[in-house]
Amino acid sequence: MSFLARLFGTKPDPREEWRVLWHRTVAEARDPDWYRMCGVADSIEGRYDMITLVLTLVMLRLEDEGGQGPATARLTELFVDDMEGQMREAGIGDPTVGKKINALMESMNGRIGAYREGLRSDPKVLIDAVRRNVTMAQPDEAEALVQRMAALHARLARTNLDQLKAGEIAA
């Protein structure tokens, strides 16, 4: 959708149908148990790591559905908008924001690949990926984080696309 179409409201923003899922993704990443029981650092870095971890799992679920490239693109756009807003609130200026967003996207892409590989192979690969990519307050809790991550991945697999789009995740 072009900038002018969004600015003047001539067409609905295609991201809006995915905003509920984005908010659910962030809410899941903020669940205190990730930090209390799985050793993730309750810091800006740890929270970013958890948002990217949960978003990665959601994107992998959409990938498994097939034909959901536009959905993952919309979620990525919502992620970028949110991160950009957070940076601006933190006082990061225009020249730096673009560079930082590019770095975040490179990091996100690397995590998607690492988590995809880890979820589809030996759990030790996923533990190593988590140790490399998640800021841990308790590094010895990486196994607990991977167990909870795998459980969320399984719950997402049991969630149909309409439920997911509505921000619901199977129990």
Coordinates of C-alpha atoms in Angstrom, one line a residue, residues 19 63 70 72 83 87 96 102 117:
R19 CA -2.8 -6.1 14.6
E63 CA 5.1 -20.4 7.3
P70 CA 1.7 -11.3 3.1
T72 CA 4.3 -12.4 7.8
M83 CA 10.3 -0.9 17.6
M87 CA 13.4 3.9 19.9
T96 CA 20.3 6.4 14.0
N102 CA 18.2 -2.6 9.9
E117 CA 16.5 -25.3 12.5

